[in-house]
Amino acid sequence: MWWLDVALSVACCLWLPFQMMTKHHNRHETMTAAWLLPIVACIVAAASGGVVASVLPDPNHALVTIVTSYVLWGMGLPLALVIMVIYFHRLAIHNLPSQEVIVSVFLPLGPMGQGGYAVLKLGIQASKTFPDTKALHPVAGEVLYVLGWMTAITLWGFGLVWLFFAVASISRNKFPFNMGWWGFTFPIGVFTMSTITIGQELPSAFFRILGTILGISVVLLWVLVAVGTMKNIIYANMFEAPCLRDIEKKACAASRGMQHQDA
């Protein structure tokens, strides 16, 4: 099943961005962090590869899984960072997204949290598997573990920057409940996983306590989103793309403006 996940993740990471380049007419000012979603699939597969490798009885199979996961991580994270640079430029030049899609500002936390967790988990497994399989130099596994931790803590720090931007963005004005709220749980959830794993490896009471606080916040947020989703399903206004609702509002405003001009 994991290899099927790998195939689908690679297809999403490569094909969907290519479709955006060749089929869509994108504008910088309308860009959202949703561009990251196809890319994150490879990072998620890499993280799950670290978990799968930890339970495989055959060290050689675990080695193949770890190496494949590093390749997936290399496909996903650098491309996600490239998109985040473009997205930061869009925010700096064209201001924050509209209130309908403002929740998307949390999405950059996804690659940072999941990417950090993935590379740290792979480093942990590499330190155990590489000596058993005699892959590379005898200390290669330990080196990958240390580099994984350094990379994870660096991505965690970069994630703090985007967490501040996201919280500051949504605190400016009220924003409606819509499908975009579903984007709350994954980014904060994987950032929490990264925090807890870093705390376990240090070990650090600060990271463990912070991870616990973030974990409780994710659970409460999930409950809030679930209740809001059920409520909006009952009123039959849930399954409407936030971006389309924003377009409708702009069209109505433009129509009213033309009517005033005619009058």
Coordinates of C-alpha atoms in Angstrom, one line a residue:
M1 CA 0.0 0.0 0.0
W2 CA 2.9 2.4 0.8
W3 CA 4.3 1.9 -2.7
L4 CA 0.9 2.8 -4.2
D5 CA 1.0 5.9 -2.0
V6 CA 4.4 6.7 -3.5
A7 CA 3.2 6.4 -7.1
L8 CA 0.1 8.6 -6.5
S9 CA 2.2 11.2 -4.6
V10 CA 4.8 11.4 -7.4
A11 CA 2.0 11.8 -9.9
C12 CA 0.4 14.6 -7.9
C13 CA 3.8 16.3 -7.4
L14 CA 4.8 16.2 -11.1
W15 CA 1.6 16.2 -13.1
L16 CA -0.6 18.8 -11.3
P17 CA 2.1 21.6 -11.3
F18 CA 2.8 20.8 -15.0
Q19 CA -0.9 21.2 -15.7
M20 CA -0.9 24.5 -14.0
M21 CA 1.9 25.6 -16.2
T22 CA 0.3 24.5 -19.5
K23 CA -3.5 24.6 -19.0
H24 CA -4.2 27.3 -16.5
H25 CA -3.9 31.0 -16.8
N26 CA -2.6 32.0 -13.3
R27 CA -2.2 35.5 -12.0
H28 CA 0.2 36.4 -9.3
E29 CA -2.3 38.5 -7.3
T30 CA -4.8 35.6 -7.1
M31 CA -2.3 33.0 -6.0
T32 CA -2.9 31.2 -2.7
A33 CA -0.9 28.7 -0.7
A34 CA -3.1 26.0 -2.1
W35 CA -0.4 25.7 -4.8
L36 CA 1.5 23.7 -2.2
L37 CA -1.0 20.9 -1.8
P38 CA 0.1 18.7 -4.8
I39 CA 3.7 19.1 -3.7
V40 CA 3.2 18.2 0.0
A41 CA 2.0 14.7 -1.1
C42 CA 5.6 13.6 -1.7
I43 CA 6.7 15.0 1.7
V44 CA 3.9 13.1 3.4
A45 CA 4.8 9.9 1.6
A46 CA 8.4 10.4 2.7
A47 CA 7.3 10.8 6.4
S48 CA 5.2 7.7 6.2
G49 CA 8.1 5.9 4.7
G50 CA 10.1 6.5 7.8
V51 CA 7.3 4.9 9.9
V52 CA 7.0 1.9 7.5
A53 CA 10.8 1.3 7.6
S54 CA 10.7 1.1 11.4
V55 CA 8.4 -1.9 11.3
L56 CA 9.8 -3.9 8.4
P57 CA 11.5 -7.1 9.6
D58 CA 14.0 -7.2 6.7
P59 CA 16.8 -4.5 7.0
N60 CA 17.3 -4.6 3.2
H61 CA 13.7 -3.8 2.6
A62 CA 13.9 -1.0 5.2
L63 CA 17.0 0.4 3.4
V64 CA 15.1 0.6 0.1
T65 CA 12.2 2.3 1.8
I66 CA 14.5 4.8 3.5
V67 CA 16.4 5.7 0.3
T68 CA 13.1 6.0 -1.6
S69 CA 11.7 8.3 1.1
Y70 CA 14.8 10.5 0.9
V71 CA 14.2 10.8 -2.8
L72 CA 10.5 11.7 -2.2
W73 CA 11.6 14.3 0.4
G74 CA 14.0 15.8 -2.1
M75 CA 11.3 16.0 -4.8
G76 CA 8.8 17.7 -2.5
L77 CA 10.5 20.0 0.0
P78 CA 12.8 22.1 -2.3
L79 CA 9.8 22.6 -4.7
A80 CA 7.6 23.6 -1.8
L81 CA 10.3 26.2 -0.7
V82 CA 10.3 27.6 -4.3
I83 CA 6.5 28.0 -4.2
M84 CA 6.7 29.6 -0.7
V85 CA 9.1 32.2 -2.1
I86 CA 6.7 33.1 -4.8
Y87 CA 3.8 33.1 -2.3
F88 CA 5.7 35.5 0.1
H89 CA 6.3 37.8 -2.9
R90 CA 2.6 37.7 -3.7
L91 CA 1.7 38.6 -0.1
A92 CA 4.3 41.4 0.0
I93 CA 3.2 43.0 -3.3
H94 CA -0.6 42.3 -3.4
N95 CA -1.5 42.1 0.3
L96 CA -3.3 39.3 2.1
P97 CA -5.7 36.9 0.4
S98 CA -9.4 37.7 0.6
Q99 CA -11.4 36.8 3.7
E100 CA -13.0 33.8 1.9
V101 CA -9.6 32.1 1.5
I102 CA -7.6 33.7 4.3
V103 CA -7.3 30.3 6.1
S104 CA -4.9 29.3 3.3
V105 CA -2.2 31.3 4.9
F106 CA -1.7 28.4 7.3
L107 CA -0.8 25.9 4.5
P108 CA 3.0 26.8 4.4
L109 CA 3.2 25.2 7.9
G110 CA 2.5 21.9 6.2
P111 CA 5.8 21.4 4.3
M112 CA 7.7 22.8 7.2
G113 CA 6.2 20.6 9.8
Q114 CA 5.9 17.4 7.7
G115 CA 9.3 18.0 6.1
G116 CA 11.0 18.4 9.5
Y117 CA 9.2 15.3 10.9
A118 CA 10.1 13.3 7.8
V119 CA 13.8 14.0 7.7
L120 CA 14.1 13.5 11.4
K121 CA 12.2 10.2 11.3
L122 CA 14.3 9.0 8.3
G123 CA 17.5 9.9 10.2
I124 CA 16.4 7.9 13.2
Q125 CA 15.7 4.8 11.0
A126 CA 18.9 5.4 9.0
S127 CA 21.0 5.2 12.2
K128 CA 19.5 1.8 12.9
T129 CA 19.3 0.3 9.4
F130 CA 22.5 1.4 7.7
P131 CA 24.9 -0.5 10.2
D132 CA 22.8 -3.6 9.8
T133 CA 23.0 -3.5 6.0
K134 CA 26.6 -2.2 5.8
A135 CA 25.4 0.6 3.5
L136 CA 27.8 3.4 2.8
H137 CA 30.3 4.3 5.6
P138 CA 29.8 2.8 9.1
V139 CA 29.0 6.2 10.5
A140 CA 26.7 7.2 7.6
G141 CA 23.5 6.4 9.6
E142 CA 24.7 8.6 12.5
V143 CA 25.6 11.4 10.2
L144 CA 22.1 11.3 8.5
Y145 CA 20.5 11.3 12.0
V146 CA 22.4 14.4 13.1
L147 CA 21.8 16.2 9.7
G148 CA 18.1 15.2 10.0
W149 CA 17.8 16.8 13.4
M150 CA 19.5 19.9 12.3
T151 CA 17.3 20.2 9.2
A152 CA 14.2 19.5 11.3
I153 CA 14.9 22.2 13.8
T154 CA 15.7 24.6 11.0
L155 CA 12.4 23.9 9.3
W156 CA 10.7 24.2 12.6
G157 CA 12.1 27.7 13.1
F158 CA 11.0 28.7 9.6
G159 CA 7.6 27.3 10.4
L160 CA 7.4 29.7 13.4
V161 CA 7.7 32.6 11.0
W162 CA 4.7 31.3 8.9
L163 CA 2.8 30.5 12.0
F164 CA 3.1 34.1 13.1
F165 CA 2.1 35.4 9.7
A166 CA -0.9 33.1 9.7
V167 CA -2.2 33.9 13.2
A168 CA -1.6 37.7 12.5
S169 CA -3.5 37.4 9.2
I170 CA -6.7 35.8 10.6
S171 CA -6.7 38.0 13.7
R172 CA -7.2 41.2 11.6
N173 CA -10.8 40.5 10.6
K174 CA -13.6 38.0 11.0
F175 CA -13.8 35.4 8.2
P176 CA -16.6 33.1 7.2
F177 CA -16.7 29.4 7.8
N178 CA -16.3 27.4 4.6
M179 CA -14.4 24.5 3.2
G180 CA -11.2 26.5 3.6
W181 CA -11.4 25.8 7.3
W182 CA -10.5 22.2 6.5
G183 CA -7.0 23.5 5.8
F184 CA -6.6 24.4 9.5
T185 CA -6.0 20.9 10.9
F186 CA -3.3 19.4 8.6
P187 CA -0.7 22.2 8.8
I188 CA -1.0 22.6 12.5
G189 CA -1.2 18.9 13.1
V190 CA 2.1 18.1 11.2
F191 CA 3.8 21.1 12.9
T192 CA 2.8 19.5 16.2
M193 CA 4.2 16.1 15.1
S194 CA 7.5 17.8 14.3
T195 CA 7.5 19.6 17.6
I196 CA 6.9 16.4 19.6
T197 CA 9.5 14.4 17.7
I198 CA 12.1 17.1 18.2
G199 CA 11.3 17.1 21.9
Q200 CA 11.7 13.4 22.2
E201 CA 15.1 13.3 20.5
L202 CA 16.7 16.2 22.4
P203 CA 15.1 15.4 25.0
S204 CA 13.5 18.7 25.9
A205 CA 10.7 19.5 28.3
F206 CA 10.1 22.8 26.4
F207 CA 9.3 21.0 23.1
R208 CA 7.3 18.3 24.8
I209 CA 5.1 20.8 26.7
L210 CA 4.7 23.0 23.6
G211 CA 3.9 19.8 21.6
T212 CA 1.2 18.9 24.1
I213 CA -0.3 22.4 23.9
L214 CA -0.3 22.3 20.1
G215 CA -1.8 18.8 20.2
I216 CA -4.7 19.9 22.4
S217 CA -5.2 22.9 20.1
V218 CA -5.4 20.6 17.1
V219 CA -8.0 18.4 18.7
L220 CA -10.1 21.4 19.8
L221 CA -9.7 22.9 16.3
W222 CA -10.8 19.6 14.7
V223 CA -13.9 19.5 16.9
L224 CA -14.7 23.1 15.9
V225 CA -14.3 22.4 12.2
A226 CA -16.3 19.1 12.5
V227 CA -19.2 20.9 14.2
G228 CA -19.1 23.8 11.7
T229 CA -19.0 21.4 8.8
M230 CA -22.1 19.4 10.1
K231 CA -23.9 22.7 10.7
N232 CA -23.3 24.0 7.2
I233 CA -24.2 20.6 5.6
I234 CA -27.6 20.8 7.3
Y235 CA -28.1 24.3 5.8
A236 CA -26.8 23.1 2.4
N237 CA -24.2 25.8 2.0
M238 CA -21.0 23.8 2.8
F239 CA -19.8 22.4 -0.5
E240 CA -19.0 25.6 -2.3
A241 CA -15.5 26.5 -3.2
P242 CA -14.4 29.7 -1.2
C243 CA -12.7 31.1 -4.3
L244 CA -16.0 30.9 -6.3
R245 CA -17.9 32.6 -3.5
D246 CA -15.3 35.4 -3.6
I247 CA -15.7 35.7 -7.3
E248 CA -19.5 36.0 -7.0
K249 CA -19.1 38.8 -4.4
K250 CA -16.8 40.7 -6.7
A251 CA -19.1 40.2 -9.7
C252 CA -22.1 41.5 -7.7
A253 CA -20.1 44.5 -6.5
A254 CA -19.0 45.2 -10.1
S255 CA -22.7 44.9 -11.3
R256 CA -23.9 47.3 -8.6
G257 CA -21.1 49.7 -9.6
M258 CA -22.2 49.6 -13.3
Q259 CA -25.8 50.2 -12.2
H260 CA -24.8 53.3 -10.2
Q261 CA -22.9 54.6 -13.2
D262 CA -25.9 54.1 -15.5
A263 CA -28.1 55.9 -13.1

